[in-house]
Rosetta silent file (secondary structure, phi, psi, omega in degrees, C-alpha in Angstrom):
SEQUENCE: MTQDLVLRARAETLGQALPPLLAAAEHLSATVILGGHGRRRAGMGDEFWQYRPADAGDSARMIDWRRSGRADSHFVRDREWQAAQSVTLWVDTSRSMAFTSDRARPPKADRARLLALALAVLLLRGGERVGLAGDAAPPRSGRAQVDRLALALAGDGPADYGAPVVSGMVAHGRAVFLSDFLGQMAGVEDAVARASDKGVRGALVQVLDPAEESLPFDGRTIFESMGGTLRHETLRAGDLKARYLARLAERKDRLAALGRASGWHFLTHHTGESAQAALLWLYAALERGR
SCORE:     score description
SCORE:     0.000 S_00000001
   1 L     0.000  133.695 -176.662    2.645   -4.339  -37.654 S_00000001
   2 L   -71.259  163.616  178.810    5.480   -1.892  -37.121 S_00000001
   3 H   -57.416  -45.660 -178.459    6.962   -1.080  -33.659 S_00000001
   4 H   -58.871  -41.855  177.099    5.502    2.388  -33.804 S_00000001
   5 H   -65.584  -37.843  178.805    1.965    1.025  -34.474 S_00000001
   6 H   -62.997  -50.481 -178.042    2.362   -1.469  -31.656 S_00000001
   7 H   -66.525  -34.303  178.178    3.349    1.173  -29.178 S_00000001
   8 H   -67.518  -41.785  176.501    0.563    3.533  -30.400 S_00000001
   9 H   -63.487  -39.867 -179.013   -2.021    0.795  -29.967 S_00000001
  10 H   -68.043  -44.332 -179.750   -0.803   -0.042  -26.522 S_00000001
  11 H   -59.558  -44.217  179.813   -0.719    3.615  -25.556 S_00000001
  12 H   -64.270  -41.900  177.338   -4.381    4.069  -26.732 S_00000001
  13 H   -62.253  -45.615  173.391   -5.468    1.022  -24.828 S_00000001
  14 H   -55.476  -47.072 -175.724   -3.760    2.262  -21.649 S_00000001
  15 H   -60.854  -37.309  177.151   -5.243    5.674  -22.171 S_00000001
  16 H   -67.922  -26.498 -178.109   -8.745    4.271  -22.264 S_00000001
  17 H   -78.974  -31.612 -170.439   -8.110    2.400  -19.000 S_00000001
  18 H   -67.070  -51.434  178.398   -6.763    5.431  -17.054 S_00000001
  19 H   -50.468  -48.402  178.422   -9.879    7.653  -16.682 S_00000001
  20 H   -63.349  -35.085  179.472  -12.009    4.876  -15.057 S_00000001
  21 H   -66.567  -44.975 -177.747   -9.138    3.946  -12.793 S_00000001
  22 H   -64.406  -44.738 -177.423   -8.547    7.582  -11.708 S_00000001
  23 H   -61.453  -42.106  178.306  -12.317    8.073  -11.218 S_00000001
  24 H   -63.182  -42.101 -179.750  -12.445    4.912   -9.101 S_00000001
  25 H   -67.188  -41.047  174.633   -9.497    6.017   -7.036 S_00000001
  26 H   -60.363  -45.473  179.192  -11.026    9.498   -6.478 S_00000001
  27 H   -64.247  -46.334 -179.514  -14.378    7.924   -5.424 S_00000001
  28 H   -58.126  -46.986  179.800  -12.699    5.419   -3.128 S_00000001
  29 H   -64.974  -30.356 -179.539  -10.611    8.122   -1.395 S_00000001
  30 H   -67.183  -28.542  179.730  -13.704   10.319   -0.993 S_00000001
  31 H   -68.415  -29.628  176.906  -15.367    7.603    1.183 S_00000001
  32 H   -79.001  -47.081 -176.363  -12.418    7.994    3.554 S_00000001
  33 H   -62.836  -33.067  178.855  -12.123   11.723    3.466 S_00000001
  34 H   -62.850  -32.141 -177.119  -15.804   12.206    4.379 S_00000001
  35 H  -107.405    4.391 -173.854  -15.273   10.316    7.622 S_00000001
  36 L   -98.501  176.001 -179.288  -11.676   11.084    8.351 S_00000001
  37 L  -120.813   16.324  178.118   -9.923   13.851   10.310 S_00000001
  38 L    80.745 -171.340 -179.987   -6.917   14.468    8.165 S_00000001
  39 L  -116.333   31.866  178.476   -3.325   13.860    9.114 S_00000001
  40 L   -68.848  137.939  177.465   -2.934   16.657   11.653 S_00000001
  41 L  -161.032  163.554  179.778   -0.636   15.848   14.581 S_00000001
  42 E   -70.478  150.860  179.010    1.676   17.609   16.980 S_00000001
  43 L   163.358 -158.295 -177.836    5.122   18.665   15.992 S_00000001
  44 L   -78.244  136.669 -179.670    7.189   21.500   14.583 S_00000001
  45 L   162.166  176.232 -176.592    5.200   24.353   12.967 S_00000001
  46 L  -106.556  -16.073 -176.724    3.629   27.682   13.533 S_00000001
  47 L   -81.460  128.228  174.171   -0.093   26.752   13.547 S_00000001
  48 E   -66.153  141.277 -178.243   -1.813   26.227   16.857 S_00000001
  49 E  -115.180  -60.185 -172.233   -3.419   22.786   17.062 S_00000001
  50 E  -161.963  161.486  167.572   -4.662   21.976   20.535 S_00000001
  51 E   -96.425  144.946  173.451   -4.127   22.266   24.277 S_00000001
  52 E  -140.352  149.848  176.412   -3.261   19.005   26.056 S_00000001
  53 E   -58.731  143.643 -176.116   -2.516   18.165   29.696 S_00000001
  54 L   -72.724  141.377  173.229    1.129   18.397   30.526 S_00000001
  55 L   -95.240  170.151 -178.607    3.148   15.145   30.855 S_00000001
  56 L   -64.187  -28.082 -174.274    5.918   14.368   33.271 S_00000001
  57 L   -87.518   -3.259 -178.050    8.438   14.717   30.436 S_00000001
  58 L   -81.874  135.535  179.229    7.336   18.268   29.400 S_00000001
  59 L   -79.602  164.934 -177.116    9.603   21.100   30.488 S_00000001
  60 H   -61.549  -32.050 -176.343    8.339   24.176   32.321 S_00000001
  61 H   -72.111  -18.152  178.387    8.882   26.383   29.265 S_00000001
  62 H   -79.107  -14.377 -173.865    6.371   24.240   27.274 S_00000001
  63 E   -78.271  132.795  174.178    3.502   24.998   29.709 S_00000001
  64 L   -91.533  104.931 -170.550    0.951   27.603   28.651 S_00000001
  65 H   -76.438  -24.041  177.659    0.529   29.362   31.989 S_00000001
  66 H   -69.446  -46.833  177.653   -2.430   31.482   30.879 S_00000001
  67 H   -64.275  -41.617 -179.312   -4.435   28.389   29.866 S_00000001
  68 H   -67.037  -26.581 -179.271   -3.248   26.508   32.996 S_00000001
  69 L   -70.374  -12.441  177.819   -4.355   29.390   35.225 S_00000001
  70 L   -98.901   11.092  177.213   -8.003   28.735   34.357 S_00000001
  71 L  -138.470 -177.692  178.363   -7.718   25.072   35.550 S_00000001
  72 L   -97.700    4.261  177.039   -6.455   22.948   38.300 S_00000001
  73 L  -137.990  169.055 -179.126   -3.698   21.381   36.128 S_00000001
  74 L   -87.269  146.151  179.507   -1.108   22.412   33.707 S_00000001
  75 E  -126.019  146.424  177.533   -1.596   22.515   29.943 S_00000001
  76 E  -109.461  136.678  177.472    0.774   22.469   26.963 S_00000001
  77 E   -87.191  101.050 -177.232    0.106   24.320   23.724 S_00000001
  78 E   -81.694  141.235  172.188    0.653   21.934   20.836 S_00000001
  79 E  -106.904  154.044 -174.629    1.457   23.196   17.361 S_00000001
  80 E   -79.018  137.753  177.246    0.537   21.272   14.207 S_00000001
  81 L   -68.838  128.734 -169.205    3.128   19.173   12.488 S_00000001
  82 L  -122.181   -9.829  179.762    3.827   20.735    9.114 S_00000001
  83 L   -70.817  124.369  177.786    6.759   18.905    7.487 S_00000001
  84 L   -64.576  137.111 -179.385    5.689   17.042    4.434 S_00000001
  85 L   -99.557  140.237  175.923    6.346   13.281    4.480 S_00000001
  86 E   -95.350  127.537 -179.713    7.572   11.352    1.460 S_00000001
  87 E  -119.657  120.513 -178.561    5.682    8.114    0.769 S_00000001
  88 E  -104.453  130.677  177.394    6.974    5.676   -1.860 S_00000001
  89 E  -108.890  141.140  172.292    4.737    3.127   -3.437 S_00000001
  90 E  -125.720  121.320 -176.508    5.656   -0.124   -5.103 S_00000001
  91 E  -119.873  123.566  179.956    2.882   -1.960   -6.933 S_00000001
  92 L   -70.751  119.432 -177.599    3.538   -5.400   -8.353 S_00000001
  93 L  -116.704   20.981  178.791    2.637   -5.486  -12.046 S_00000001
  94 L   -69.229  169.389 -176.573    3.992   -8.996  -12.743 S_00000001
  95 H   -61.915  -33.022 -179.802    1.950  -11.575  -14.695 S_00000001
  96 H   -57.169  -33.669 -176.725    0.925  -13.303  -11.474 S_00000001
  97 H   -73.255  -12.121 -178.702   -1.025  -10.164  -10.533 S_00000001
  98 H   -80.514   -1.031 -175.241   -3.222  -10.477  -13.680 S_00000001
  99 L   -73.907  138.684  165.219   -5.059  -13.473  -12.139 S_00000001
 100 L  -151.533  141.103 -176.915   -8.732  -13.510  -11.253 S_00000001
 101 L   -88.598  -10.473 -177.989  -10.882  -16.539  -10.726 S_00000001
 102 L  -143.288  124.643 -178.834  -14.079  -14.705  -11.666 S_00000001
 103 L   -59.363  -18.959  176.233  -14.688  -12.233  -14.453 S_00000001
 104 L   -79.285   -7.668  179.474  -16.933  -10.232  -12.149 S_00000001
 105 L  -109.341  150.272  177.599  -13.976   -9.565   -9.881 S_00000001
 106 L   -75.336  150.267  169.391  -11.011   -7.368  -10.757 S_00000001
 107 L   -56.656  160.756  179.790   -7.583   -8.957  -11.279 S_00000001
 108 H   -61.207  -35.224  179.351   -5.228   -8.552   -8.362 S_00000001
 109 H   -63.870  -40.354  177.521   -3.224   -5.940  -10.282 S_00000001
 110 H   -62.870  -41.971 -177.273   -6.302   -3.730  -10.792 S_00000001
 111 H   -69.479  -39.441  178.538   -7.133   -3.824   -7.034 S_00000001
 112 H   -58.885  -50.853  179.775   -3.445   -3.057   -6.175 S_00000001
 113 H   -57.314  -49.213 -178.845   -3.385   -0.071   -8.550 S_00000001
 114 H   -58.047  -45.470  178.419   -6.729    1.207   -7.229 S_00000001
 115 H   -61.548  -42.791 -177.852   -5.500    1.030   -3.587 S_00000001
 116 H   -63.596  -45.505 -175.312   -2.218    2.710   -4.487 S_00000001
 117 H   -71.204  -37.427  177.447   -3.860    5.564   -6.358 S_00000001
 118 H   -64.877  -43.099  175.890   -6.593    6.104   -3.777 S_00000001
 119 H   -62.710  -38.578  178.857   -4.015    6.245   -0.993 S_00000001
 120 H   -62.316  -40.732 -179.489   -1.992    8.696   -3.083 S_00000001
 121 H   -61.158  -45.025  177.906   -5.049   10.979   -3.471 S_00000001
 122 H   -61.054  -45.088 -179.901   -5.512   10.929    0.266 S_00000001
 123 H   -70.564  -36.737 -179.424   -1.854   11.697    1.074 S_00000001
 124 H   -71.190  -30.860  172.610   -1.442   14.330   -1.547 S_00000001
 125 H   -67.602  -25.723  177.358   -4.587   16.150   -0.281 S_00000001
 126 L   -88.921    3.778  174.940   -2.961   16.087    3.111 S_00000001
 127 L    94.248    8.336  178.006    0.103   17.826    1.812 S_00000001
 128 L   -84.451  168.971  175.539    2.414   14.790    1.535 S_00000001
 129 E  -105.104  130.542  179.573    4.769   13.900   -1.263 S_00000001
 130 E  -124.947  134.429  178.309    3.972   10.588   -3.062 S_00000001
 131 E  -149.088 -179.236  177.170    5.938    8.727   -5.627 S_00000001
 132 E  -107.528  147.617  173.696    6.739    5.288   -7.044 S_00000001
 133 L   -59.004  145.688 -176.588    9.777    3.166   -6.348 S_00000001
 134 L    95.805 -156.315 -173.416   12.343    3.441   -9.143 S_00000001
 135 L  -116.665    7.826 -176.779   12.691    6.559  -11.334 S_00000001
 136 L   -72.610  -34.352 -177.455    9.297    6.594  -13.163 S_00000001
 137 L  -152.169   84.386  178.868    7.578    8.980  -10.718 S_00000001
 138 L   -59.197  155.237 -178.905    9.752   10.440   -7.933 S_00000001
 139 L   -62.134  127.242  174.932    7.854   11.667   -4.816 S_00000001
 140 E  -142.425  166.884  176.864    6.204   15.011   -5.419 S_00000001
 141 L  -107.095  173.200  179.667    3.268   16.909   -4.020 S_00000001
 142 L   100.643  152.549 -176.492    0.301   18.376   -5.851 S_00000001
 143 L   -66.029  -31.211  178.833   -2.779   17.107   -7.680 S_00000001
 144 H   -62.027  -20.921 -178.196   -0.950   16.582  -11.017 S_00000001
 145 H   -64.078  -35.449  178.231    1.129   13.882   -9.313 S_00000001
 146 H   -57.070  -43.336  178.341   -1.875   11.514   -9.319 S_00000001
 147 H   -62.830  -41.925  178.226   -1.933   11.585  -13.142 S_00000001
 148 H   -60.743  -44.475  175.557    1.773   10.896  -13.250 S_00000001
 149 H   -59.214  -44.242  178.346    1.366    7.943  -10.930 S_00000001
 150 H   -59.180  -45.457  179.531   -1.511    6.535  -12.939 S_00000001
 151 H   -62.990  -43.202 -177.603    0.501    6.686  -16.144 S_00000001
 152 H   -68.891  -26.997  178.940    3.512    5.110  -14.515 S_00000001
 153 H   -85.037  -11.082 -179.105    1.393    2.272  -13.124 S_00000001
 154 L   -71.669  144.335 -179.554   -0.201    1.372  -16.397 S_00000001
 155 L    92.965  163.846 -174.886    0.818   -1.853  -18.118 S_00000001
 156 L  -112.192  151.374  175.465    2.074   -5.198  -16.938 S_00000001
 157 L   -81.809  164.057 -177.147    5.585   -6.447  -16.300 S_00000001
 158 L   -83.291  -18.826 -172.712    7.184   -9.365  -18.105 S_00000001
 159 L   -80.789  153.151  174.954    8.143  -11.481  -15.072 S_00000001
 160 L   -61.135  -43.931  179.082    6.008  -14.216  -13.612 S_00000001
 161 L  -135.075  147.704 -171.240    6.406  -12.880  -10.143 S_00000001
 162 L  -101.592  158.154  172.360    7.547   -9.484   -8.897 S_00000001
 163 L  -132.365  138.865 -173.048   10.046   -8.300   -6.286 S_00000001
 164 L   -57.983  147.212  172.626    9.925   -4.918   -4.574 S_00000001
 165 L  -106.171  133.441 -176.137   12.077   -2.069   -5.845 S_00000001
 166 L  -113.702   -9.768  176.863   13.612    0.231   -3.246 S_00000001
 167 L   -62.529  142.199 -178.386   15.492    2.693   -5.428 S_00000001
 168 L    92.948   -4.487  178.782   14.111    6.233   -5.254 S_00000001
 169 L   -76.015  136.300  178.436   12.996    5.892   -1.627 S_00000001
 170 L   -83.048  134.144  179.928   13.615    8.875    0.542 S_00000001
 171 L   -55.835  135.733  178.010   15.530    8.253    3.777 S_00000001
 172 L    63.230   20.497  171.495   13.262    8.168    6.873 S_00000001
 173 L   -87.489 -161.169  179.332   10.165    8.234    4.631 S_00000001
 174 E  -121.104  156.406  176.600    7.300    5.807    4.398 S_00000001
 175 E  -146.647  153.620  179.941    6.735    3.048    1.884 S_00000001
 176 E  -133.830  126.941  176.581    3.928    0.680    0.794 S_00000001
 177 E  -110.843  123.752  177.878    4.522   -2.603   -1.073 S_00000001
 178 E  -118.199  117.899 -173.708    1.364   -4.105   -2.780 S_00000001
 179 E  -163.527  164.840  170.653    1.771   -7.604   -4.178 S_00000001
 180 L   -83.260  -11.964  179.956    0.518  -11.140   -3.933 S_00000001
 181 L    43.997   49.288  176.598    4.046  -12.058   -2.606 S_00000001
 182 L  -102.652   -2.333  178.439    3.757  -15.500   -4.071 S_00000001
 183 L   -87.858 -161.235 -178.649    7.258  -15.398   -5.648 S_00000001
 184 L   -64.532  129.544 -178.286   10.581  -15.914   -3.934 S_00000001
 185 H   -72.037  -19.773 -177.101   10.612  -14.371   -0.434 S_00000001
 186 H   -60.873  -35.973  176.409   14.282  -13.441   -0.678 S_00000001
 187 H   -59.565  -44.759 -178.960   13.480  -10.461   -2.888 S_00000001
 188 H   -68.237  -44.609 -179.504   10.933   -9.172   -0.457 S_00000001
 189 H   -65.919  -36.871  176.116   13.103   -9.730    2.579 S_00000001
 190 H   -68.305  -41.359  179.467   16.064   -7.951    0.878 S_00000001
 191 H   -64.281  -44.051 -179.923   13.896   -4.946   -0.143 S_00000001
 192 H   -68.200  -34.935  178.265   12.471   -4.467    3.356 S_00000001
 193 H   -65.441  -44.140 -177.827   15.978   -4.823    4.889 S_00000001
 194 H   -71.464  -33.250  172.645   17.388   -2.291    2.544 S_00000001
 195 H   -63.455  -44.568 -175.513   14.463    0.119    3.089 S_00000001
 196 H   -64.702  -35.682  178.895   14.797   -0.321    6.830 S_00000001
 197 H   -61.856  -24.991  179.859   18.511    0.521    6.602 S_00000001
 198 L   -93.898    6.925 -177.481   17.481    3.926    5.217 S_00000001
 199 L    78.075   12.959 -178.152   15.083    4.420    8.101 S_00000001
 200 L   -81.174  131.501  176.725   12.044    3.728    5.908 S_00000001
 201 E  -124.733  158.531 -178.282    8.950    2.204    7.625 S_00000001
 202 E  -179.771 -143.460 -171.052    5.730    1.193    5.945 S_00000001
 203 E  -144.504  145.855  174.343    3.277   -1.559    5.099 S_00000001
 204 E  -110.028  122.628  176.982    3.117   -4.818    3.167 S_00000001
 205 E  -116.305  113.318 -179.578   -0.249   -5.474    1.558 S_00000001
 206 E   -88.800  115.484 -177.756   -0.775   -9.024    0.173 S_00000001
 207 E  -104.847  117.532 -173.949   -3.454   -8.934   -2.467 S_00000001
 208 E  -128.515  148.844  169.910   -4.971  -12.350   -3.190 S_00000001
 209 L   -78.993  146.343  179.674   -7.881  -13.706   -5.179 S_00000001
 210 H   -54.416  -34.495  177.934  -10.430  -15.646   -3.047 S_00000001
 211 H   -65.681  -28.795  175.215   -9.649  -18.806   -4.997 S_00000001
 212 H   -73.117  -19.150  176.536   -6.019  -18.562   -3.966 S_00000001
 213 H   -86.566  -27.731 -175.687   -7.177  -18.538   -0.390 S_00000001
 214 H  -111.152  -18.947 -175.908   -9.444  -21.533   -0.593 S_00000001
 215 L    46.296   66.696 -179.992   -8.149  -23.610   -3.616 S_00000001
 216 L   -81.887   54.587 -179.504  -11.697  -24.785   -4.660 S_00000001
 217 L  -124.181  152.474  179.260  -10.537  -27.420   -7.111 S_00000001
 218 L  -152.603  160.351 -178.260  -10.965  -31.124   -7.305 S_00000001
 219 L    69.950 -150.913 -177.730  -10.357  -33.979   -9.659 S_00000001
 220 L   -72.606  123.164 -177.158   -8.134  -33.503  -12.767 S_00000001
 221 E  -140.790  142.371  175.632   -6.708  -29.972  -12.758 S_00000001
 222 E  -112.864  116.006  175.301   -3.914  -28.253  -14.594 S_00000001
 223 E   -90.367  122.751  175.620   -2.144  -25.495  -12.516 S_00000001
 224 E  -138.913  141.277  174.384   -0.220  -22.988  -14.677 S_00000001
 225 L   -68.515  157.480 -172.575    1.428  -19.731  -13.924 S_00000001
 226 L   -64.334  -30.019  176.843    0.112  -16.676  -15.689 S_00000001
 227 L   -87.057  -10.138  174.834    3.246  -16.448  -17.769 S_00000001
 228 L    87.087    4.787 -177.544    3.203  -20.099  -18.622 S_00000001
 229 L   -83.912  -19.657 -179.166    6.670  -20.926  -17.203 S_00000001
 230 L  -123.698  140.493 -178.168    5.308  -23.216  -14.423 S_00000001
 231 E  -151.868  132.739 -178.767    2.856  -25.991  -14.984 S_00000001
 232 E  -141.019  124.305  176.391    1.527  -28.827  -12.826 S_00000001
 233 E  -111.463  137.575 -177.895   -1.139  -31.417  -13.707 S_00000001
 234 E  -137.227  148.749  172.593   -2.851  -33.539  -11.084 S_00000001
 235 L   -92.562  -10.292 -177.674   -5.733  -36.041  -11.201 S_00000001
 236 L  -139.265   77.975 -175.461   -6.641  -35.330   -7.619 S_00000001
 237 H   -68.982  -27.424 -178.624   -6.390  -31.581   -6.977 S_00000001
 238 H   -62.692  -29.096  179.993   -8.417  -31.904   -3.717 S_00000001
 239 H   -68.749  -19.419 -178.680   -5.542  -33.923   -2.191 S_00000001
 240 H   -90.857   -4.614 -174.221   -3.270  -30.903   -2.525 S_00000001
 241 H   -62.165  -45.753 -176.869   -5.503  -28.467   -0.637 S_00000001
 242 H   -61.701  -43.790 -178.460   -4.261  -29.200    2.896 S_00000001
 243 H   -70.455  -38.195  174.237   -0.607  -28.864    1.833 S_00000001
 244 H   -62.007  -46.135  177.897   -1.275  -25.757   -0.196 S_00000001
 245 H   -62.555  -36.093  176.966   -3.115  -24.016    2.574 S_00000001
 246 H   -60.692  -45.017 -177.028   -0.312  -24.947    4.992 S_00000001
 247 H   -69.184  -33.419  177.601    2.227  -23.375    2.637 S_00000001
 248 H   -68.304  -43.547  179.133    0.097  -20.255    2.221 S_00000001
 249 H   -61.595  -39.479  177.466   -0.305  -19.880    5.984 S_00000001
 250 H   -62.450  -38.363 -179.545    3.498  -20.236    6.279 S_00000001
 251 H   -68.850  -41.483  176.449    4.045  -17.571    3.720 S_00000001
 252 H   -59.355  -45.925 -178.793    1.685  -15.186    5.602 S_00000001
 253 H   -60.294  -38.620 -174.406    3.415  -15.926    8.874 S_00000001
 254 H   -71.945  -39.602 -179.554    6.789  -15.221    7.320 S_00000001
 255 H   -67.213  -42.035  178.345    5.543  -11.890    5.903 S_00000001
 256 H   -61.639  -42.597 -178.874    3.982  -10.892    9.215 S_00000001
 257 H   -65.837  -40.859  176.348    7.265  -11.828   11.070 S_00000001
 258 H   -58.401  -42.657  178.335    9.216   -9.777    8.552 S_00000001
 259 H   -63.011  -48.303 -176.614    6.991   -6.795    9.261 S_00000001
 260 H   -63.200  -39.303 -176.555    7.318   -7.102   13.043 S_00000001
 261 H   -71.246  -22.233 -175.522   11.092   -7.427   12.874 S_00000001
 262 H  -111.233    0.486  179.197   11.411   -4.312   10.685 S_00000001
 263 L    78.055   23.726  176.764    8.680   -2.133   12.238 S_00000001
 264 L  -103.750  169.453  179.858    6.412   -2.548    9.195 S_00000001
 265 E  -114.876  152.900 -175.413    2.699   -3.579    9.142 S_00000001
 266 E  -129.108  138.548  178.338    1.232   -6.470    7.241 S_00000001
 267 E  -143.070  135.434  168.971   -2.220   -7.106    5.748 S_00000001
 268 E  -103.652  127.396 -177.347   -3.769   -9.736    3.497 S_00000001
 269 E  -123.693  134.870  177.440   -6.559   -8.324    1.353 S_00000001
 270 E  -103.819  144.436 -176.296   -8.830  -10.295   -0.996 S_00000001
 271 L   -67.936  -13.565  175.423  -10.194   -8.895   -4.246 S_00000001
 272 L   -81.240  -11.352  179.281  -13.639  -10.119   -3.161 S_00000001
 273 L   -93.989  172.882 -176.413  -13.594   -7.736   -0.180 S_00000001
 274 L   -69.711  130.834  177.288  -14.285   -4.052    0.138 S_00000001
 275 H   -72.219  -24.031 -178.062  -11.449   -1.938   -1.137 S_00000001
 276 H   -64.333  -39.503 -179.533  -12.442    0.780    1.358 S_00000001
 277 H   -64.091  -40.240  178.602  -11.541   -1.401    4.351 S_00000001
 278 H   -66.933  -38.870  179.499   -8.021   -1.986    2.960 S_00000001
 279 H   -65.402  -43.777  174.054   -7.580    1.699    2.257 S_00000001
 280 H   -55.742  -42.534 -178.244   -8.611    2.650    5.776 S_00000001
 281 H   -67.197  -44.916  179.435   -6.136    0.119    7.143 S_00000001
 282 H   -57.066  -47.356 -176.200   -3.354    1.437    4.897 S_00000001
 283 H   -61.436  -43.517  177.891   -3.956    5.063    5.900 S_00000001
 284 H   -64.261  -40.745 -178.082   -3.936    4.110    9.615 S_00000001
 285 H   -62.581  -39.404  179.587   -0.816    1.947    9.214 S_00000001
 286 H   -65.518  -33.255  178.253    1.104    4.894    7.814 S_00000001
 287 H   -69.561  -42.418  177.586   -0.036    6.935   10.783 S_00000001
 288 H   -66.131  -25.243 -179.724    1.083    4.299   13.190 S_00000001
 289 L   -81.059    2.966 -177.935    4.475    4.045   11.511 S_00000001
 290 L   -78.743    0.000    0.000    5.463    7.577   12.348 S_00000001
């Protein structure tokens, strides 16, 4: 088969997968939009938002004397924050993310893509700019950006494990890294440090399959990486469970500590859990990171 035919076949396969993914992302984001209140907050702008009681740090010129005259305390007239925020997403598409222990559950990569696109839909509808790390889809606003993001996220990477990319991030913006974070931690730590140096804050979302959390194996078992570069055979897999769980807990603690030290938030999400809960957490995490 010629190279052109290979590329055409791959493009057609990816094209078939995009509409269901986009539809799922739109549906997931709608479950949040129905119960949410948007991203309105106080700040620079022309639109009136709300009155609030004056704080000790508010100057006299900030007080709305007409509104305060109708009460026993002073009130400040808040205006709505209107400056668009740039949010950069990095979704791990390495071979490790293709794992699922049950055909009824999505692979980790599918869940990561779904969360990224659903979050993008929410942010774009709120007037934010959203893009991907690297140069495939720079941060932009508008509905068409969702299609660009979906196309850029299609396909898998060649590496066994992924490392976050920070190029293309906007200084003082926000970022979200979605991965199983089972590879070398040095790449993650370097990426968060470089992002933080640019004033970027955000969230780390560790996506795991339930089997990776419990290691439900016993007897003779062959463990092999999704890319086939790592392989370990044991006759007593159950004897490895305690050590494996300890190493996994250590990895989570290290990721959480990295987040705390850098002003980022950390979540472990399982593909057997509701995607809506993770999306709500992500949306709130970006709010808290402002």
